[in-house]
XYZ file of C-alpha atoms in Angstrom:
460
model
C 29.638 25.254 36.176
C 26.984 22.880 35.919
C 24.392 25.473 34.742
C 27.144 26.260 32.054
C 27.692 22.556 31.031
C 23.617 22.132 30.838
C 23.577 25.355 28.643
C 26.122 24.052 26.359
C 24.493 20.635 25.956
C 21.160 22.494 25.306
C 22.923 24.552 22.680
C 24.549 21.075 21.075
C 21.034 19.724 21.086
C 19.504 22.184 19.192
C 22.168 22.569 16.876
C 21.622 18.795 16.262
C 17.969 18.799 15.840
C 18.512 21.911 13.489
C 20.831 19.966 11.399
C 18.656 16.677 10.985
C 15.687 18.519 9.719
C 17.678 20.387 7.278
C 19.183 16.947 6.257
C 15.870 15.644 5.935
C 13.911 18.448 4.419
C 16.826 18.585 1.838
C 17.550 14.983 1.136
C 14.431 13.204 1.621
C 12.302 14.576 -1.319
C 14.950 14.357 -3.829
C 15.570 10.621 -2.954
C 11.998 10.213 -2.698
C 11.424 11.523 -6.452
C 14.310 9.338 -7.305
C 12.696 6.207 -6.132
C 9.329 6.889 -7.452
C 10.711 7.069 -10.996
C 12.888 4.154 -10.063
C 10.011 1.881 -9.112
C 7.883 3.069 -11.940
C 10.060 1.935 -14.513
C 10.697 -1.354 -12.886
C 7.164 -2.225 -12.716
C 5.218 -0.366 -15.311
C 5.700 -3.862 -17.248
C 2.612 -4.652 -15.156
C 0.304 -2.196 -17.007
C 2.202 -2.583 -20.284
C 1.520 -6.336 -20.301
C -2.342 -5.434 -20.800
C -1.669 -4.369 -24.247
C 1.811 -5.645 -24.917
C 1.372 -9.253 -24.629
C -1.548 -9.221 -27.294
C 0.437 -7.353 -29.492
C 3.823 -9.172 -29.236
C 2.013 -12.609 -28.795
C 3.475 -13.162 -25.305
C 2.249 -15.881 -23.369
C 1.984 -15.614 -19.494
C 5.087 -17.472 -19.335
C 7.060 -15.079 -21.675
C 5.494 -12.007 -19.712
C 6.766 -13.656 -16.221
C 10.345 -14.813 -17.210
C 10.918 -11.237 -18.731
C 9.546 -9.544 -15.550
C 11.818 -11.825 -13.539
C 15.065 -11.745 -15.690
C 15.279 -8.329 -14.608
C 16.095 -9.222 -11.240
C 19.062 -11.556 -12.528
C 20.580 -8.170 -13.863
C 20.229 -6.843 -10.464
C 21.824 -9.817 -8.948
C 24.983 -9.902 -10.661
C 25.560 -6.551 -10.696
C 24.689 -4.955 -7.360
C 27.221 -5.582 -5.070
C 29.819 -4.010 -7.283
C 27.331 -1.333 -8.282
C 27.361 -0.451 -4.163
C 31.016 -0.754 -3.812
C 31.516 1.641 -6.621
C 29.187 4.154 -4.782
C 31.147 3.812 -1.602
C 34.276 4.511 -3.777
C 33.192 7.241 -6.162
C 30.292 8.732 -4.001
C 26.617 9.071 -4.097
C 26.243 12.146 -6.491
C 27.890 10.606 -9.381
C 26.814 6.817 -8.948
C 23.320 7.456 -8.371
C 23.197 10.076 -11.280
C 24.785 7.372 -13.294
C 22.243 4.951 -12.411
C 19.404 6.780 -13.329
C 20.412 8.071 -16.620
C 21.121 4.669 -17.752
C 18.374 3.174 -16.514
C 16.126 5.962 -17.819
C 17.538 5.701 -21.569
C 16.998 1.522 -21.280
C 13.359 1.634 -20.061
C 12.481 4.165 -23.173
C 13.920 1.753 -25.443
C 11.499 -0.834 -24.288
C 9.053 1.022 -26.983
C 11.139 -0.522 -29.669
C 10.639 -4.335 -28.252
C 8.211 -5.365 -31.434
C 10.931 -3.389 -34.077
C 14.102 -4.844 -33.538
C 15.329 -7.906 -35.756
C 17.928 -10.358 -34.496
C 17.911 -12.834 -37.203
C 19.719 -16.271 -36.315
C 20.629 -15.104 -32.807
C 16.814 -15.102 -31.777
C 16.208 -18.362 -33.743
C 19.209 -20.226 -32.040
C 17.677 -19.469 -28.630
C 14.163 -20.418 -30.074
C 12.782 -17.125 -29.582
C 11.055 -14.551 -31.307
C 12.884 -11.223 -32.206
C 10.461 -9.509 -29.742
C 10.963 -12.031 -26.868
C 14.520 -11.756 -27.247
C 14.532 -7.944 -27.100
C 12.085 -8.231 -24.214
C 14.330 -10.319 -22.296
C 17.434 -8.723 -22.970
C 16.046 -5.104 -22.541
C 14.629 -6.145 -18.801
C 18.108 -7.610 -17.956
C 19.970 -4.619 -19.013
C 17.453 -2.501 -16.896
C 18.349 -4.585 -13.947
C 21.959 -4.381 -14.417
C 21.534 -0.431 -14.851
C 19.423 -0.064 -12.081
C 21.580 -2.397 -9.694
C 22.990 -0.611 -6.623
C 20.023 2.069 -6.485
C 18.098 1.013 -3.739
C 20.822 -0.422 -1.301
C 23.012 2.416 -2.171
C 20.209 4.990 -1.006
C 20.120 2.645 2.215
C 23.894 2.983 2.545
C 23.794 6.806 1.686
C 21.160 7.320 4.546
C 23.626 5.612 6.892
C 26.054 8.244 6.528
C 23.360 11.267 7.586
C 21.303 9.208 10.170
C 22.158 7.099 13.315
C 20.227 3.994 14.126
C 17.468 5.747 16.150
C 16.333 7.981 13.288
C 16.568 5.722 10.516
C 13.546 3.809 10.368
C 11.252 7.075 10.212
C 13.561 8.296 7.339
C 13.599 4.705 5.336
C 9.769 4.929 5.893
C 9.398 8.268 4.202
C 12.124 7.337 1.662
C 10.296 3.981 0.736
C 6.868 5.405 0.475
C 8.127 6.223 -3.162
C 7.147 2.851 -3.907
C 3.298 3.381 -2.921
C 3.271 6.846 -4.141
C 5.078 5.540 -7.947
C 1.906 3.178 -7.894
C -0.752 5.432 -6.384
C 0.145 8.032 -9.072
C 1.530 5.722 -11.398
C -1.393 3.331 -11.970
C -3.971 5.986 -13.050
C -1.170 7.449 -14.950
C -0.212 4.266 -16.758
C -3.857 3.362 -17.455
C -4.360 6.827 -19.152
C -1.330 6.997 -20.904
C -2.120 3.465 -22.833
C -5.947 4.272 -23.155
C -5.811 7.966 -24.358
C -2.067 7.843 -26.241
C -2.886 4.478 -28.020
C -2.492 5.136 -31.880
C -0.786 8.456 -31.576
C 2.106 9.102 -34.366
C 1.332 5.565 -35.080
C 2.638 4.069 -31.750
C 0.542 1.754 -29.602
C -0.196 3.026 -25.819
C 2.321 0.540 -24.309
C 4.990 2.468 -26.328
C 3.882 5.737 -25.165
C 4.236 4.276 -21.727
C 7.664 3.321 -21.900
C 8.845 6.371 -23.429
C 6.670 8.898 -21.193
C 7.949 7.124 -18.037
C 11.395 6.434 -18.954
C 12.642 9.939 -19.868
C 12.115 11.605 -16.370
C 14.317 9.513 -14.701
C 17.523 11.059 -17.430
C 16.366 14.261 -16.082
C 16.214 13.684 -12.508
C 19.620 11.737 -12.751
C 21.335 15.111 -13.929
C 19.514 16.974 -11.217
C 21.110 14.508 -8.444
C 24.408 15.098 -10.325
C 24.145 18.941 -9.398
C 22.766 19.059 -6.094
C 23.098 15.578 -3.836
C 26.037 16.137 -1.637
C 27.959 12.949 -0.889
C 27.605 13.482 2.915
C 27.461 16.154 5.662
C 30.782 17.409 5.585
C 30.107 18.655 1.687
C 26.659 19.816 2.327
C 26.619 23.343 1.562
C 23.322 23.997 3.126
C 24.987 22.825 6.716
C 26.995 24.883 8.651
C 30.569 24.067 9.358
C 29.703 22.891 12.839
C 26.561 21.367 11.728
C 28.208 19.071 9.251
C 30.727 18.132 11.690
C 28.335 17.456 14.331
C 26.346 14.770 12.226
C 29.523 12.964 10.964
C 30.453 12.674 14.632
C 27.051 11.185 15.339
C 27.375 8.670 12.575
C 30.971 7.754 13.749
C 29.508 7.255 17.484
C 26.757 5.367 16.118
C 29.379 3.167 14.083
C 31.403 2.566 17.105
C 28.456 1.369 18.974
C 28.019 -1.435 16.746
C 31.164 -3.007 18.053
C 28.689 -4.976 20.668
C 26.759 -6.443 18.016
C 30.315 -7.715 16.297
C 30.596 -4.878 13.872
C 32.290 -5.849 10.701
C 34.185 -3.604 8.386
C 35.721 -5.736 5.913
C 34.003 -7.009 2.579
C 34.691 -10.662 3.527
C 33.103 -10.289 6.921
C 29.677 -9.295 5.380
C 29.625 -12.957 3.630
C 31.121 -14.480 6.950
C 28.408 -13.333 9.074
C 25.454 -15.627 9.022
C 23.111 -13.169 9.845
C 23.650 -11.475 6.437
C 22.506 -14.746 4.731
C 19.582 -15.270 7.404
C 18.396 -11.775 6.252
C 18.827 -12.426 2.796
C 16.633 -15.438 2.867
C 14.022 -13.298 4.550
C 14.071 -10.854 1.986
C 13.951 -13.216 -0.601
C 10.493 -14.268 1.038
C 9.437 -11.135 1.412
C 9.945 -9.882 -2.456
C 8.784 -13.234 -3.849
C 5.350 -12.468 -2.169
C 5.187 -9.100 -3.039
C 6.543 -9.163 -6.807
C 4.453 -12.517 -7.493
C 1.148 -10.211 -6.456
C 2.924 -6.671 -7.782
C 3.519 -7.615 -11.405
C 0.342 -9.340 -11.887
C -1.894 -6.686 -9.982
C -3.193 -5.077 -12.897
C -4.222 -8.229 -14.373
C -5.636 -9.568 -11.085
C -7.471 -6.486 -11.359
C -8.844 -6.403 -14.649
C -9.807 -9.907 -14.397
C -12.577 -8.888 -11.599
C -14.979 -8.026 -14.378
C -13.130 -4.858 -16.289
C -13.399 -4.208 -19.648
C -10.264 -4.765 -21.275
C -10.308 -1.250 -22.964
C -10.738 0.308 -19.629
C -7.241 0.631 -18.695
C -7.564 4.040 -16.567
C -10.465 2.536 -14.197
C -8.021 -0.617 -13.471
C -5.571 2.157 -12.732
C -7.829 3.827 -10.481
C -8.715 0.712 -8.482
C -4.933 -0.125 -8.203
C -4.784 3.244 -6.037
C -6.494 1.537 -3.143
C -3.824 -1.226 -1.978
C -1.059 1.430 -2.762
C -2.740 4.217 -0.906
C -2.921 1.985 2.277
C 0.726 0.935 1.789
C 1.615 4.731 2.330
C 0.122 5.313 5.340
C 1.311 2.004 7.093
C 4.955 2.983 6.054
C 4.826 6.417 7.756
C 3.066 4.919 10.873
C 5.053 1.946 11.087
C 8.489 3.465 10.865
C 7.778 6.186 13.265
C 6.336 3.532 15.715
C 9.382 1.682 15.348
C 11.734 4.492 15.947
C 9.689 5.549 18.969
C 9.575 1.900 20.486
C 13.316 0.954 19.357
C 11.774 -2.297 18.473
C 12.297 -3.640 15.118
C 12.137 -7.399 14.695
C 8.672 -7.716 15.945
C 7.532 -4.827 13.632
C 9.003 -6.311 10.557
C 7.557 -9.898 11.367
C 4.227 -8.446 11.659
C 4.553 -7.093 7.970
C 5.148 -10.815 7.136
C 2.037 -11.843 9.308
C -0.042 -9.475 7.618
C 1.188 -10.341 3.900
C 0.527 -13.902 4.842
C -3.181 -13.075 5.833
C -3.667 -11.033 2.594
C -2.436 -14.162 0.330
C -4.894 -16.389 2.185
C -7.655 -14.073 1.371
C -6.770 -13.562 -1.940
C -6.694 -17.420 -2.474
C -10.170 -17.601 -0.866
C -11.483 -14.976 -2.577
C -11.850 -16.662 -6.091
C -12.418 -13.439 -8.033
C -14.903 -12.001 -5.733
C -14.258 -8.097 -6.052
C -14.567 -7.114 -2.352
C -12.516 -10.269 -0.963
C -9.672 -9.814 -3.900
C -9.242 -6.055 -2.843
C -8.957 -6.902 1.030
C -6.193 -9.421 -0.078
C -4.411 -6.891 -2.199
C -4.477 -4.648 0.326
C -3.077 -6.557 3.103
C -0.604 -7.732 0.852
C 0.878 -4.157 0.243
C 0.257 -3.110 3.888
C 2.115 -6.299 5.097
C 5.073 -5.583 2.664
C 5.331 -1.823 3.496
C 5.375 -2.524 7.488
C 8.220 -4.993 6.958
C 10.119 -3.020 4.554
C 10.160 0.266 6.506
C 11.773 -1.998 9.583
C 13.517 -4.726 7.510
C 16.905 -2.381 6.699
C 17.193 -1.432 10.051
C 18.388 -4.913 10.905
C 21.480 -5.308 8.951
C 22.503 -1.563 9.223
C 22.490 -2.111 12.994
C 25.413 -4.781 12.856
C 27.506 -3.973 9.625
C 29.501 -0.887 9.231
C 31.934 0.622 6.586
C 32.714 -1.478 3.279
C 30.903 -4.579 4.849
C 27.669 -2.387 5.164
C 28.266 -1.662 1.180
C 28.734 -5.357 0.376
C 26.223 -6.964 3.034
C 23.480 -4.559 2.362
C 23.839 -4.866 -1.458
C 24.066 -8.906 -1.070
C 20.754 -9.132 0.903
C 19.001 -6.979 -1.567
C 20.282 -8.581 -4.549
C 19.738 -12.325 -3.369
C 16.295 -11.172 -2.007
C 15.076 -9.500 -5.159
C 15.523 -12.861 -7.198
C 12.033 -13.144 -5.742
C 10.894 -10.776 -8.230
C 11.739 -13.961 -10.664
C 10.616 -16.687 -8.333
C 7.127 -15.070 -7.549
C 5.771 -13.923 -10.797
C 7.006 -17.338 -12.741
C 5.244 -19.186 -9.850
C 1.805 -17.335 -10.241
C 2.257 -17.692 -14.414
C 2.964 -21.618 -13.931
C -0.206 -22.109 -12.054
C -2.418 -19.709 -14.305
C -1.324 -21.789 -17.283
C -2.048 -24.974 -15.344
C -5.596 -23.895 -14.176
C -6.952 -22.176 -16.920
C -6.277 -18.641 -15.549
C -6.569 -19.267 -12.032
C -3.882 -18.597 -9.570
C -5.510 -19.443 -5.999
C -2.898 -22.548 -5.430
C -0.148 -19.887 -6.083
C -1.215 -17.584 -3.186
C -1.795 -20.167 -0.691
C 2.187 -21.306 -1.419
C 3.097 -17.950 -1.255
C 1.552 -17.471 2.141
C 3.956 -20.120 3.431
C 6.561 -18.219 1.905
C 5.742 -15.452 3.971
C 5.538 -17.439 7.256
C 8.903 -18.890 6.651
C 10.158 -14.941 6.461
C 8.476 -14.060 9.793
C 10.084 -16.916 11.541
C 13.438 -16.277 10.258
C 13.142 -12.740 11.549
C 11.835 -13.652 14.594
C 14.615 -16.132 15.424
C 17.212 -14.006 14.424
C 18.936 -12.420 17.240
C 21.538 -9.854 17.741
C 20.217 -7.594 14.662
C 19.822 -4.561 17.231
C 21.495 -3.037 20.205
C 19.537 -3.892 23.609
C 19.790 -0.483 24.462
C 17.504 0.468 21.633
C 15.056 -2.397 22.096
C 12.492 -1.003 24.768
C 9.577 -3.328 24.156
């Protein structure tokens, strides 16, 4: 009898491993591709600035405000979008997000052509500035719900002890999008400039926006809403994965599991994590949106945009390796908070190095690389924290709230850099030291925040 029971357990465990391998093989590459084009459309403004700012007479302050207003659209529509995903299913809602943001991203090519008349004048803006701000806000509103929606979607498939590795594989798309996108963006702007009478930055928005639309229709065709609707799983495999997720959610009761929308906003841990994420994203986007400019000012000719893109690959390549290794290590040890806080401390170190570098090429690149490595180490483990104690509708609302509030750092960080640059004739060292203090605050919040993982899962 015992032998029979052991044999049954072995069969079930074998089925479980096969099912998870299938899920990872079918889902992660598609989600990975989606996030590549998402982040490319969000961040290519950093490269477009190298031509666009001069053509449209945008100051550093105008660029920073436009880069940041994206996150206000994100902020206002994030929670409703994630709730819609839970209600209508991942397939339809993720496809909707991708198609709309791809169309809006492509529309940036017309930033200098649309005339607003008295409306722009009333706001004391040029037509180009008004168009820039409006499209950035709409892009944020369109993309709202995508990232937290994917985080939520992965909780439908992978229990907590497997999630950091899957998140790591998924989020390496940020690094890959910049690793590939940086030289691609530079090449498009340098070599497409003047074709059909369009500037390089106009081609950039068109050629990097339309793939999102095409991939959105691919998502609609092939993405299952959950294990039970996946045609590539057997009925038994789909049922087994659903049971594992139900068991994982039930185990959260020891961490005061919450299931209603209101519960997410009543939980102090949600607000603390939102503040920590705000610190992380403030530092990341402050440097991320300005990275092409920072690198160009290390001594590159203003026309050599491809070279800027190639050098930008160094910090992003390091972030990819970090995400894969750090996520797997966190899953293997079961520890989350120290892994996340270590990322903040690496980011802090990179910001200090960048502030001390005074545009010295080697030190500046070291600082930029430490910042992206730190961000990667933090991101890959951060999202295991809220999903450890939130479930159901509360997870949809809580994850979206942490992400939307935290991403406002994409407004504050770039504007801080712009303000310091304007006041210091293009130098931003003071801002980097201030951002280092923000990273330290994020690390302290994560370390002081208890009860964000089950005691039996924290083995070191």
